[in-house]
Amino acid sequence: MGADMSFDLGLILSYLPRILEGLGVTLMLWVIGSALGLAVGFAVAVGRRYGPAPLGWLLRGIVEVIRGTPFLVQVFLLYYGGPFIGLRLENIPAGILALAIYAAAYYSELWRAGFDAIPKGHLEAADCVGFTEWQTLRRIILPEMTVLVLPSMVNMTILILKETAILSIISLPELTLSVSAIGTQHYAFVESFTVLALLYWALVEICGALGRRAEARLSKYRFAT
Amino acid sequence: MSAPMPAVRIEGLCKDFGTTRVLDGIDLDIPRGKVTCLIGPSGSGKSTLLRCVALLEEPTDGYISINGDPLGFDRGPNGARVKLPARQIRKVRSRIGMVFQQFNLWPHMTAVGNVSEALVTVRGMSRADAEERARKELDAIGLGARAGHYPSELSGGQQQRVAIARALALDPGIMLFDEPTASLDPELTGEVLNVMRRLAESGMTMLVVTHEIGFAASVGSKIAFLDHGRILVEGAPGEVFAKPREPRIDQFLETYLDRGAATLL
Amino acid sequence: MSWKLFWLLVEAARLTVLLSAGAIAIGFLIACLVCAGMLSHNRVARGAGRLFVSFFRGTPLLVQLLLIYYLLPSIGLDVPSEVAAITGMALCTAAYQAEIMRGGLGAVPSGLLEAAEMTGMSAAQTFRRIRLPIAFKLTLPALVSEAIMMLKSSSLVSVVGVIELTRMAQDLAASTYRPLELYAAAGLIYLVINIVVALLGTGLEARLRWGRI
Ligand SMILES: Nc1ncnc2c1ncn2[C@@H]1O[C@H](COP(=O)(O)OP(=O)(O)OP(=O)(O)O)[C@@H](O)[C@H]1O
Ligand SMILES: [Mg+2]
């Protein structure tokens, strides 16, 4: 590193309010995107399991297309291509929508795996004690599934957090954009991206730790296999 | 007149897992050319004892010798227990063959591959010679026609017979069996027990952990009854099973009534 | 959209495949080292391996790419942006691959290794002849997923100026003002590539016909 380019993380950190603002947007995107994704993903999984066959094929096709293409291309398609089919969105709603669709596709696969993993015997047992179908879903399937799919859901949700960074490419003022803007302003690229990496790393590690704690707490409900 | 040297001599063997003592001072001789059966309730330490003789577990205390050669540990000059070098361990252990409850065949190799693998990698035979030898072993247990099958394409009984062939191909002096039929369907246990019976008739030294009391009583020359990590009774089947019996053995046999122990009651 | 435009995208997709394949291959070699570190008895090596995995799995690839893109010149390595891109991708996939390998090696049933030990195989022979091939079979699906993940992630190197598929679509969209068709076409090409990779993976799995473990 040249003598004139001292490595100064303090410079970046002096912009703390701007960083926190960006962090706030990132967290907002993440929470809304993954919450929508979880809900829609669940609906997709239910549709594929209980819906008529053509609906199942359609949903499967959509899920495979989303899982088989880069998130960035999806974002571009929605944000730049959308207006050509009358879908004119600002970058924040476009970002959230893209994130939610992307997340829904992946979550639906996890929900589906959860449905498949519940032993048939448990459902038959519920039938025998006279549960209605709705009761079976609410009292048996959902709780069991939550325990089963939690670890992969936590992983997926962390993945979504990292994907929000991609939304900086459509100038969405989240963490990556805010911090790299500070870097550009001072011509301190290495510093800004180092701070950025450390921030994401800390966030991901914290979420991972919380997820593991939740798993540990729920693991006593795990049924014997 | 001194007794002939046993194939395996176990003296003062102890094994702790953490703070729990699983084997508590085992003394046992395994006579050469005979079948010794280890019986006892679940959790009494039978597998652990067998695994110590195979050195898959390191004993906490005590000594094991194979044909008089110390296995794993030896008495040092001042009575201390010293660990032997790895080369010595490998040499002594190469006389032992082991058969596991779960077969443990390597899934990516055919029956022939499983039996010939160590002949190539350990004994340095050519692949062709090793496979020829392996085929002979498989023929001997009636699996010649299945030589090219993968373990997933064989029944449990067939897999266990391949596992026996794999151990026998290395010409061990002693064969250890840990509940070789416990994970088999009842109709498949017979074929494995028959192979073991023939092996016993050929004069192989065998140490067998089993819940097949009928097999133990008819094929075993010596029975050791293990309870809570100690040997409660040992002797010829006639002595161990003769009435009046140790109450613990009575209790144990009642549990295994349906396993051919009925005749002993 | 004209065939000419589509053909330009297909040409650019060659770089996408090349970059991804290169990153996966280099990443595999790094992953072997990292995995060896994580499984080593040496505490420093273990810590370093875990730190590597944690960092590269814990930060967005986009940020890693930008950091490396600016870091390399600042330490005196003036390399083309393709090299910066492939470095970033390789480091990232190495972390994921190392974790997959560690899981696979750990999932080999211990009884199979004990059986090898009982036949007198050395630790090295047991590893090479028994543990590694079984772990490979166990991890094959995860490794194929990781390859597909990398193909998709390669779109991010467009931000450091590498003209691969996504960047080509972006440039063409700007000049022709037809983003809808161009991004849809780019997506389609990614989809086809990924389907081919997935099929290759299933084919390879089917060839390892030795079934369940
Ligand atoms: N690796 C281990 N770590 C801790 N405890 C162990 C371990 N292996 C065995 N034990 C304990 O040692 C005791 C003896 O186990 P062992 O497997 O030798 O019993 P066993 O007589 O073979 O029983 P079974 O008939 O069920 O096979 C048991 O209480 C078991 O829980
Ligand atoms: Mg046992």
XYZ file of C-alpha atoms and ligand atoms in Angstrom:
735
model
C 0.000 0.000 0.000
C 1.401 3.411 -0.925
C 2.364 5.817 1.848
C -0.232 8.320 0.741
C -3.018 5.736 0.896
C -3.021 4.944 4.578
C -5.509 2.289 5.522
C -8.013 4.230 7.576
C -11.075 2.367 8.788
C -11.798 5.236 11.186
C -12.563 7.500 8.251
C -15.303 5.160 7.087
C -16.637 4.643 10.573
C -16.896 8.397 11.103
C -19.864 8.213 8.774
C -21.704 6.026 11.256
C -25.139 7.650 10.816
C -25.026 7.075 7.064
C -23.908 3.508 7.601
C -26.715 2.910 10.072
C -29.209 4.379 7.632
C -28.035 1.933 4.979
C -28.128 -0.874 7.503
C -31.710 0.071 8.306
C -32.703 -0.205 4.658
C -30.910 -3.550 4.351
C -32.707 -4.921 7.396
C -36.033 -3.599 6.105
C -35.501 -5.253 2.726
C -34.413 -8.439 4.396
C -37.291 -8.692 6.852
C -40.028 -7.794 4.366
C -38.496 -9.828 1.552
C -38.048 -12.975 3.574
C -41.382 -12.667 5.393
C -43.209 -12.352 2.073
C -41.057 -15.107 0.654
C -41.845 -17.420 3.566
C -45.590 -16.846 3.210
C -45.734 -17.089 -0.573
C -43.349 -20.022 -0.504
C -45.677 -21.821 1.879
C -48.649 -21.119 -0.383
C -46.682 -22.461 -3.352
C -45.782 -25.614 -1.457
C -49.406 -26.141 -0.444
C -50.529 -25.488 -4.016
C -48.089 -28.026 -5.344
C -49.100 -30.608 -2.776
C -52.864 -30.205 -2.580
C -53.746 -28.242 -5.741
C -54.806 -29.713 -9.094
C -52.029 -31.217 -11.176
C -51.802 -28.433 -13.799
C -51.345 -25.853 -11.034
C -48.623 -28.056 -9.585
C -46.791 -28.206 -12.930
C -47.093 -24.471 -13.422
C -45.766 -23.700 -9.952
C -42.959 -26.181 -10.363
C -41.964 -24.585 -13.674
C -41.900 -21.114 -12.160
C -39.880 -22.287 -9.158
C -37.343 -24.042 -11.372
C -36.940 -20.988 -13.602
C -36.334 -18.743 -10.602
C -33.898 -21.191 -9.052
C -32.105 -21.671 -12.332
C -31.382 -18.018 -13.121
C -29.245 -15.401 -11.344
C -30.957 -13.062 -8.926
C -29.266 -10.117 -10.632
C -30.848 -10.983 -13.979
C -34.240 -11.295 -12.283
C -33.778 -7.871 -10.721
C -32.815 -6.328 -14.058
C -35.709 -8.007 -15.795
C -38.194 -6.681 -13.274
C -36.739 -3.206 -12.843
C -35.723 -2.403 -16.425
C -37.994 -4.768 -18.308
C -41.086 -4.286 -16.143
C -42.052 -0.887 -17.562
C -42.397 -2.487 -21.009
C -45.245 -4.611 -19.731
C -46.750 -1.824 -17.680
C -45.022 -2.689 -14.412
C -43.379 0.579 -13.522
C -41.833 0.299 -10.039
C -39.494 2.504 -8.028
C -36.285 0.755 -7.071
C -37.310 -0.003 -3.476
C -40.602 -1.761 -4.294
C -38.930 -3.430 -7.259
C -36.130 -4.655 -4.994
C -38.545 -5.974 -2.394
C -40.692 -7.669 -5.000
C -37.705 -9.313 -6.680
C -36.338 -10.449 -3.325
C -39.713 -11.834 -2.241
C -40.204 -13.789 -5.475
C -36.674 -15.144 -5.300
C -37.037 -16.085 -1.636
C -40.465 -17.638 -2.207
C -39.060 -20.034 -4.795
C -36.363 -21.294 -2.447
C -38.552 -21.348 0.647
C -41.235 -23.298 -1.201
C -38.722 -26.076 -1.782
C -37.877 -26.150 1.922
C -41.546 -26.225 2.916
C -42.078 -29.020 0.415
C -39.230 -31.027 1.915
C -40.822 -30.412 5.308
C -44.182 -31.778 4.152
C -42.494 -34.830 2.691
C -40.492 -35.513 5.822
C -43.447 -35.956 8.142
C -43.974 -39.668 8.667
C -47.306 -40.921 7.315
C -47.977 -42.677 10.588
C -48.272 -39.377 12.413
C -51.011 -38.228 10.044
C -52.835 -41.535 10.339
C -52.590 -41.285 14.100
C -54.151 -37.828 13.929
C -56.895 -39.199 11.713
C -57.572 -41.966 14.223
C -57.994 -39.638 17.170
C -60.549 -37.726 15.092
C -58.721 -34.553 14.089
C -60.222 -32.702 11.157
C -57.945 -32.010 8.233
C -57.466 -28.410 9.343
C -56.662 -29.508 12.893
C -54.197 -32.008 11.547
C -52.507 -29.281 9.548
C -52.398 -26.841 12.433
C -51.704 -29.187 15.324
C -49.541 -31.862 13.705
C -48.053 -30.867 10.379
C -47.071 -27.271 11.098
C -45.366 -27.781 14.455
C -43.519 -30.902 13.327
C -42.497 -29.268 10.105
C -41.224 -26.152 11.828
C -38.838 -28.212 13.884
C -37.717 -30.162 10.838
C -37.164 -27.297 8.451
C -35.843 -24.723 10.890
C -32.122 -25.323 10.259
C -32.463 -25.031 6.490
C -34.824 -22.049 6.872
C -32.216 -20.269 8.985
C -29.568 -20.943 6.341
C -31.866 -19.734 3.590
C -32.785 -16.579 5.469
C -29.111 -15.766 5.966
C -28.576 -16.314 2.247
C -31.318 -13.783 1.532
C -29.589 -11.257 3.777
C -26.499 -11.578 1.612
C -28.541 -11.328 -1.579
C -29.876 -7.905 -0.546
C -26.423 -6.527 -1.357
C -27.136 -7.176 -5.028
C -29.916 -4.587 -4.900
C -27.242 -1.888 -4.637
C -26.749 -2.438 -8.372
C -30.127 -0.828 -9.051
C -29.084 2.076 -6.787
C -31.166 0.990 -3.853
C -29.682 2.895 -0.869
C -28.981 -0.113 1.339
C -25.820 -0.944 3.262
C -23.590 -1.836 0.317
C -24.490 1.275 -1.629
C -24.122 3.617 1.375
C -20.734 2.342 2.412
C -19.326 2.134 -1.102
C -20.533 5.688 -1.716
C -18.486 6.832 1.265
C -15.544 4.949 -0.189
C -15.951 6.580 -3.591
C -16.245 10.022 -2.006
C -12.842 9.646 -0.323
C -11.265 7.395 -2.874
C -10.977 4.810 -0.069
C -12.307 1.704 -1.800
C -10.374 -0.958 0.083
C -11.311 0.551 3.433
C -14.976 0.890 2.606
C -15.320 -2.656 1.277
C -13.396 -4.014 4.259
C -15.783 -2.292 6.650
C -18.675 -3.542 4.566
C -17.450 -7.130 4.611
C -16.926 -6.984 8.370
C -20.418 -5.590 8.910
C -22.066 -8.337 6.869
C -19.885 -10.946 8.504
C -20.949 -9.793 11.955
C -24.615 -9.735 10.935
C -24.449 -13.233 9.470
C -22.624 -14.631 12.484
C -25.163 -13.099 14.861
C -28.071 -14.535 12.880
C -26.377 -17.902 12.698
C -25.893 -17.932 16.466
C -29.530 -16.952 17.079
C -30.673 -19.655 14.664
C -28.611 -22.285 16.418
C -30.085 -21.245 19.751
C -33.601 -21.575 18.400
C -32.746 -24.980 16.993
C -31.351 -26.123 20.312
C -34.493 -24.991 22.069
C -36.793 -26.701 19.588
C -34.766 -29.856 19.191
C -36.504 -31.524 22.129
C -39.665 -31.595 20.040
C -37.918 -33.473 17.288
C -39.600 -36.818 16.919
C -37.694 -40.049 16.922
C -37.062 -41.301 13.396
C 2.225 -80.048 33.257
C 1.643 -76.515 31.955
C -1.487 -75.708 30.009
C -0.984 -74.939 26.304
C -0.622 -71.249 25.519
C -4.042 -69.724 24.785
C -4.629 -67.914 21.509
C -5.666 -64.814 23.429
C -4.971 -64.061 27.046
C -6.785 -61.172 28.712
C -5.563 -60.022 32.109
C -7.066 -57.386 34.359
C -8.678 -55.604 31.431
C -10.481 -52.373 32.330
C -12.179 -49.868 30.077
C -13.656 -46.526 31.066
C -15.792 -44.300 28.893
C -15.362 -40.958 30.603
C -16.119 -41.717 34.213
C -18.160 -44.875 33.659
C -16.340 -48.155 33.998
C -17.606 -50.482 31.298
C -15.108 -53.330 31.736
C -14.013 -53.984 35.275
C -11.062 -56.319 35.554
C -11.639 -59.015 32.938
C -9.448 -62.127 33.037
C -10.118 -64.537 30.220
C -8.252 -67.082 28.135
C -9.388 -67.868 24.616
C -8.257 -71.413 23.821
C -6.706 -72.111 20.435
C -8.763 -73.914 17.821
C -11.972 -73.615 19.813
C -15.042 -71.406 19.859
C -15.467 -69.145 22.854
C -18.834 -67.453 23.204
C -19.443 -64.247 25.108
C -22.998 -63.903 26.341
C -24.674 -61.475 28.654
C -27.375 -58.857 28.888
C -27.406 -55.764 26.713
C -24.960 -53.122 27.862
C -22.881 -55.579 29.871
C -19.771 -54.724 27.839
C -19.522 -57.614 25.357
C -18.897 -55.437 22.326
C -16.461 -53.311 24.244
C -14.488 -56.380 25.285
C -14.363 -57.622 21.705
C -13.347 -54.196 20.424
C -10.554 -54.068 22.986
C -9.245 -57.405 21.699
C -9.367 -55.900 18.189
C -7.744 -52.737 19.562
C -10.558 -50.655 18.099
C -10.863 -49.388 21.654
C -7.822 -48.616 23.736
C -8.055 -50.378 27.102
C -7.753 -48.140 30.137
C -5.834 -50.776 32.030
C -4.768 -54.405 31.787
C -3.053 -56.523 29.181
C -4.003 -58.570 26.153
C -1.650 -60.966 24.413
C -2.076 -62.816 21.152
C -0.127 -66.059 20.975
C 1.998 -64.671 23.791
C 2.793 -61.401 22.005
C 1.511 -58.302 23.788
C -1.206 -56.356 21.948
C -1.087 -52.602 22.198
C 0.410 -52.389 25.672
C 3.148 -54.259 27.512
C 4.554 -54.384 31.002
C 7.473 -51.996 31.250
C 10.671 -52.630 33.244
C 9.374 -51.107 36.481
C 5.878 -52.517 36.230
C 4.622 -49.517 34.273
C 2.209 -49.994 31.385
C 3.824 -48.902 28.128
C 2.240 -48.390 24.767
C 3.852 -50.382 21.971
C 4.972 -48.818 18.691
C 2.469 -48.693 15.837
C 4.404 -51.196 13.716
C 4.304 -53.806 16.467
C 0.591 -53.151 16.955
C -0.104 -53.644 13.240
C 1.878 -56.870 13.185
C 0.075 -58.456 16.103
C -3.278 -57.193 14.990
C -2.861 -58.622 11.494
C -3.569 -62.019 13.076
C -7.080 -60.915 13.993
C -10.089 -60.876 11.711
C -13.279 -59.144 12.720
C -16.911 -59.465 11.652
C -19.302 -56.697 12.653
C -22.989 -56.706 13.438
C -23.606 -54.154 10.659
C -21.472 -56.078 8.088
C -19.598 -52.865 7.208
C -18.979 -53.871 3.618
C -17.577 -51.039 1.535
C -20.496 -49.945 -0.623
C -18.410 -48.795 -3.583
C -16.789 -52.179 -4.123
C -18.279 -55.424 -5.367
C -18.138 -58.577 -3.268
C -14.870 -59.509 -4.966
C -13.592 -55.960 -4.476
C -14.353 -56.075 -0.764
C -12.561 -59.381 -0.301
C -9.556 -58.591 -2.506
C -8.953 -54.973 -1.479
C -6.687 -55.585 1.500
C -4.891 -58.384 -0.315
C -3.771 -55.736 -2.794
C -3.257 -52.696 -0.575
C -1.925 -54.440 2.514
C -0.457 -57.721 1.308
C 0.828 -56.295 -1.961
C -0.672 -59.001 -4.178
C -1.401 -58.215 -7.811
C -5.015 -57.276 -8.509
C -5.506 -60.417 -10.613
C -4.095 -62.793 -7.972
C -6.070 -61.082 -5.240
C -9.310 -61.390 -7.162
C -8.664 -65.037 -7.865
C -8.108 -65.622 -4.174
C -11.230 -63.627 -3.358
C -13.312 -65.702 -5.749
C -12.097 -68.859 -4.026
C -13.158 -67.476 -0.659
C -16.559 -66.492 -2.054
C -17.007 -69.926 -3.674
C -16.253 -71.521 -0.327
C -19.198 -69.756 1.280
C -21.474 -70.360 -1.670
C -21.402 -66.836 -3.077
C -19.354 -67.442 -6.213
C -22.284 -66.387 -8.373
C -22.604 -63.074 -6.526
C -18.951 -62.091 -6.823
C -19.655 -59.111 -9.077
C -22.542 -57.729 -7.036
C -22.378 -54.586 -4.942
C -23.355 -54.841 -1.261
C -26.597 -52.972 -1.972
C -27.523 -55.794 -4.343
C -27.028 -58.518 -1.715
C -29.272 -59.712 1.088
C -28.176 -59.162 4.676
C -27.130 -62.767 5.070
C -25.129 -62.650 1.865
C -23.478 -59.406 2.940
C -22.457 -60.910 6.242
C -21.009 -63.948 4.498
C -18.977 -61.660 2.232
C -17.764 -59.854 5.351
C -16.637 -63.194 6.783
C -14.853 -63.996 3.524
C -13.160 -60.596 3.612
C -11.723 -61.361 7.032
C -10.780 -64.965 6.176
C -8.951 -63.966 2.992
C -6.243 -62.421 5.153
C -5.580 -65.771 6.907
C -6.202 -64.581 10.451
C -5.343 -66.849 13.343
C -8.319 -65.623 15.338
C -11.767 -64.515 14.233
C -13.853 -62.115 16.291
C -17.605 -61.925 15.725
C -19.784 -59.209 17.264
C -23.393 -60.376 17.094
C -22.997 -61.372 13.449
C -26.656 -62.328 13.064
C -28.286 -59.650 15.208
C -29.302 -57.412 12.302
C -30.535 -60.262 10.106
C -34.045 -61.495 9.519
C -34.597 -64.817 11.281
C -34.638 -66.793 8.036
C -31.230 -65.413 7.114
C -29.435 -66.119 10.369
C -29.174 -69.817 9.526
C -26.932 -69.340 6.491
C -24.502 -67.196 8.472
C -24.482 -69.555 11.478
C -23.806 -72.463 9.119
C -20.751 -70.711 7.701
C -19.543 -70.077 11.239
C -20.216 -73.678 12.230
C -18.113 -74.952 9.345
C -15.373 -72.494 10.217
C -15.389 -73.828 13.778
C -15.146 -77.414 12.510
C -12.092 -76.431 10.463
C -10.350 -75.559 13.704
C -10.471 -71.753 13.616
C -10.047 -69.953 16.927
C -13.189 -67.900 17.379
C -14.457 -65.391 19.894
C -18.160 -64.845 19.316
C -20.481 -62.349 20.966
C -23.944 -63.708 20.407
C -27.487 -63.802 21.603
C -28.002 -67.113 19.758
C -27.871 -69.216 22.899
C -28.556 -72.400 20.948
C -25.512 -71.764 18.775
C -23.383 -70.956 21.812
C -24.445 -74.135 23.609
C -23.875 -76.407 20.626
C -20.794 -74.938 18.931
C -19.043 -73.183 21.803
C -16.383 -75.032 23.781
C -16.295 -72.276 26.303
C -18.921 -69.811 27.463
C -18.224 -66.609 29.344
C -21.164 -64.796 30.893
C -20.565 -61.095 31.213
C -22.549 -58.865 33.563
C -21.844 -55.234 34.428
C -18.353 -55.432 32.974
C -17.295 -58.520 34.885
C -17.189 -62.173 33.986
C -19.741 -63.797 36.248
C -19.316 -67.396 35.113
C -17.049 -69.097 32.621
C -16.637 -72.689 31.580
C -17.829 -75.376 29.211
C -21.477 -75.015 28.121
C -22.344 -78.010 30.257
C -21.041 -76.277 33.369
C -22.392 -72.795 32.655
C -25.866 -73.924 31.687
C -26.115 -76.877 34.110
C -28.631 -76.618 36.939
C -28.523 -75.338 39.576
C -27.423 -72.150 37.880
C -26.341 -68.698 38.825
C -29.651 -66.769 39.246
C -28.472 -63.998 36.864
C -28.028 -66.590 34.115
C -31.472 -68.022 34.785
C -32.921 -64.562 34.484
C -30.933 -63.940 31.289
C -31.992 -67.219 29.676
C -35.628 -66.500 30.383
C -35.319 -63.310 28.382
C -33.964 -65.279 25.438
C -36.441 -68.131 25.653
C -37.379 -67.778 22.010
C -33.805 -67.830 20.793
C -33.150 -71.517 21.195
C -32.503 -71.258 24.890
C -35.700 -73.123 25.707
C -33.879 -76.442 25.594
C -31.563 -75.239 28.348
C -34.258 -74.259 30.782
C -35.048 -9.816 -30.742
C -32.746 -10.547 -33.650
C -30.618 -13.655 -33.889
C -27.585 -11.426 -34.031
C -28.258 -10.087 -30.546
C -29.020 -13.536 -29.215
C -25.798 -14.831 -30.705
C -23.843 -12.080 -28.941
C -25.347 -13.285 -25.673
C -24.400 -16.878 -26.423
C -20.847 -15.787 -27.164
C -20.720 -13.950 -23.837
C -22.119 -17.021 -22.105
C -18.914 -18.822 -23.073
C -17.023 -16.511 -20.740
C -19.609 -17.168 -18.033
C -19.033 -20.910 -18.336
C -15.270 -20.488 -18.525
C -15.104 -18.218 -15.477
C -17.373 -20.474 -13.437
C -15.562 -23.662 -14.409
C -12.212 -22.056 -13.646
C -13.428 -20.750 -10.298
C -14.934 -24.103 -9.359
C -11.729 -25.950 -10.276
C -9.417 -23.524 -8.477
C -11.896 -23.321 -5.626
C -11.830 -27.109 -5.345
C -8.068 -27.105 -4.832
C -8.296 -24.342 -2.227
C -11.199 -26.167 -0.584
C -9.062 -29.302 -0.201
C -6.489 -27.254 1.697
C -9.106 -25.493 3.805
C -10.860 -28.770 4.596
C -7.545 -30.381 5.536
C -6.966 -27.410 7.828
C -10.372 -27.749 9.448
C -9.843 -31.465 10.087
C -6.243 -31.092 11.207
C -5.045 -31.722 14.737
C -3.168 -28.447 14.650
C -5.223 -25.786 16.429
C -3.894 -22.929 14.322
C -4.682 -24.725 11.054
C -8.125 -25.602 12.343
C -8.836 -22.046 13.395
C -7.578 -20.647 10.088
C -9.746 -23.065 8.123
C -12.836 -22.215 10.123
C -12.173 -18.485 9.860
C -11.805 -18.765 6.090
C -15.087 -20.628 5.749
C -16.899 -18.329 8.122
C -15.716 -15.173 6.339
C -16.369 -16.234 2.768
C -19.740 -17.744 3.638
C -20.597 -14.843 5.884
C -20.205 -11.984 3.401
C -21.962 -11.289 0.090
C -19.995 -12.389 -2.959
C -20.597 -8.948 -4.428
C -18.723 -7.334 -1.544
C -15.938 -9.910 -1.785
C -15.559 -9.228 -5.498
C -15.423 -5.456 -4.998
C -12.958 -5.807 -2.140
C -10.642 -8.035 -4.154
C -11.015 -5.887 -7.249
C -9.702 -2.852 -5.364
C -7.406 -4.707 -2.985
C -5.230 -6.407 -5.604
C -4.004 -3.173 -7.255
C -3.531 -1.531 -3.879
C -1.027 -4.237 -2.921
C 0.731 -3.823 -6.238
C -0.967 -6.581 -8.230
C -2.280 -4.973 -11.365
C -4.263 -7.808 -12.866
C -7.035 -7.809 -15.454
C -10.521 -7.672 -14.009
C -11.139 -11.257 -15.197
C -8.410 -12.417 -12.819
C -9.840 -10.438 -9.927
C -13.242 -11.912 -10.729
C -12.056 -15.485 -10.866
C -10.068 -15.011 -7.645
C -13.113 -13.772 -5.785
C -15.337 -16.505 -7.138
C -12.770 -19.202 -6.393
C -12.296 -18.073 -2.786
C -16.042 -17.943 -2.230
C -16.812 -21.355 -3.705
C -13.793 -22.787 -1.874
C -15.447 -21.932 1.418
C -18.682 -23.657 0.422
C -16.920 -26.643 -1.096
C -14.710 -27.052 1.979
C -17.787 -27.188 4.179
C -19.406 -29.734 1.849
C -16.266 -31.884 1.901
C -16.021 -31.728 5.664
C -19.625 -32.828 5.978
C -19.142 -35.646 3.474
C -15.990 -36.995 5.088
C -17.675 -36.862 8.475
C -20.740 -38.685 7.175
C -18.834 -41.822 6.167
C -20.007 -44.424 8.699
C -17.241 -45.138 11.186
C -17.829 -48.890 10.928
C -16.598 -48.854 7.321
C -13.375 -47.223 8.466
C -12.987 -49.675 11.343
C -13.437 -52.543 8.900
C -10.591 -51.084 6.848
C -8.452 -50.687 9.946
C -9.081 -54.334 10.827
C -7.815 -55.492 7.439
C -4.553 -53.738 8.226
C -4.872 -50.783 5.883
C -2.837 -47.739 6.892
C -4.571 -44.464 7.661
C -3.567 -43.109 4.241
C -4.837 -46.210 2.435
C -8.105 -46.102 4.354
C -8.551 -42.479 3.415
C -7.772 -42.948 -0.254
C -9.497 -46.250 -0.915
C -12.490 -46.100 1.437
C -13.265 -42.719 2.941
C -12.684 -40.475 -0.075
C -14.738 -42.372 -2.679
C -17.664 -42.789 -0.304
C -17.540 -39.140 0.716
C -17.449 -38.201 -2.961
C -20.599 -40.142 -3.657
C -22.289 -38.638 -0.606
C -21.410 -35.077 -1.567
C -21.983 -35.254 -5.296
C -25.474 -33.693 -5.204
C -24.257 -30.853 -2.992
C -21.255 -30.256 -5.237
C -23.495 -30.066 -8.310
C -25.745 -27.553 -6.516
C -22.676 -25.546 -5.650
C -21.565 -25.541 -9.309
C -24.985 -24.249 -10.336
C -24.848 -21.651 -7.570
C -21.488 -20.496 -8.906
C -22.767 -20.263 -12.482
C -25.527 -17.985 -11.263
C -23.218 -15.984 -9.000
C -20.865 -15.376 -11.905
C -23.387 -12.760 -13.061
C -22.035 -10.533 -10.283
C -18.652 -10.136 -11.926
C -20.428 -7.831 -14.368
C -19.953 -5.107 -11.739
C -16.166 -5.266 -12.036
C -16.377 -4.849 -15.782
C -16.095 -8.396 -17.031
C -18.210 -8.706 -20.178
C -19.856 -12.031 -19.438
C -23.446 -12.942 -20.143
C -25.166 -10.551 -17.732
C -22.936 -7.625 -18.627
C -23.428 -8.266 -22.314
C -27.187 -8.274 -21.835
C -26.870 -5.054 -19.854
C -24.789 -3.349 -22.546
C -27.062 -4.516 -25.334
C -30.154 -3.477 -23.378
C -28.712 0.007 -23.019
C -27.848 0.345 -26.693
C -30.967 -1.263 -28.172
C -33.370 -0.157 -25.464
C -34.912 -3.633 -25.290
C -34.228 -4.762 -21.718
C -37.204 -7.085 -21.496
C -36.140 -9.377 -24.330
C -32.434 -9.212 -23.545
C -32.698 -10.054 -19.856
C -35.257 -12.755 -20.573
C -32.920 -14.239 -23.160
C -29.986 -14.041 -20.756
C -32.087 -15.779 -18.106
C -32.996 -18.475 -20.595
C -29.338 -19.114 -21.418
C -28.469 -19.413 -17.726
C -31.370 -21.796 -17.299
C -30.219 -24.013 -20.165
C -26.644 -24.117 -18.876
C -27.838 -25.019 -15.392
C -30.145 -27.730 -16.668
C -27.235 -29.241 -18.582
C -25.053 -29.167 -15.468
C -27.819 -30.729 -13.393
C -28.280 -33.482 -15.985
C -24.542 -34.163 -16.052
C -24.671 -34.441 -12.277
C -27.543 -36.928 -12.326
C -25.795 -38.909 -15.047
C -22.630 -39.124 -12.988
C -24.613 -40.172 -9.934
C -26.359 -42.884 -11.906
C -22.990 -44.202 -13.040
C -21.920 -44.667 -9.421
C -24.453 -47.442 -9.292
C -23.472 -48.838 -5.939
C -26.586 -47.532 -4.331
C -27.275 -46.509 -0.797
C -24.787 -46.410 2.027
N -18.148 -45.053 22.729
C -18.815 -45.117 23.901
N -18.896 -44.026 24.690
C -19.540 -44.088 25.881
N -20.141 -45.179 26.359
C -20.105 -46.291 25.621
C -19.434 -46.323 24.351
N -19.555 -47.563 23.839
C -20.266 -48.271 24.741
N -20.596 -47.519 25.817
C -21.334 -47.976 27.005
O -20.686 -49.096 27.499
C -21.603 -50.056 27.970
C -21.314 -51.371 27.318
O -21.547 -51.264 25.944
P -21.388 -52.501 24.967
O -21.712 -52.005 23.604
O -20.059 -53.099 25.157
O -22.528 -53.490 25.479
P -22.995 -54.874 24.853
O -22.844 -55.872 25.921
O -22.308 -55.116 23.574
O -24.530 -54.617 24.604
P -25.458 -55.086 23.389
O -25.850 -56.489 23.684
O -26.618 -54.159 23.459
O -24.665 -54.943 22.127
C -22.979 -49.522 27.639
O -23.525 -49.013 28.822
C -22.734 -48.430 26.656
O -23.656 -47.405 26.822
Mg -22.892 -55.055 21.478
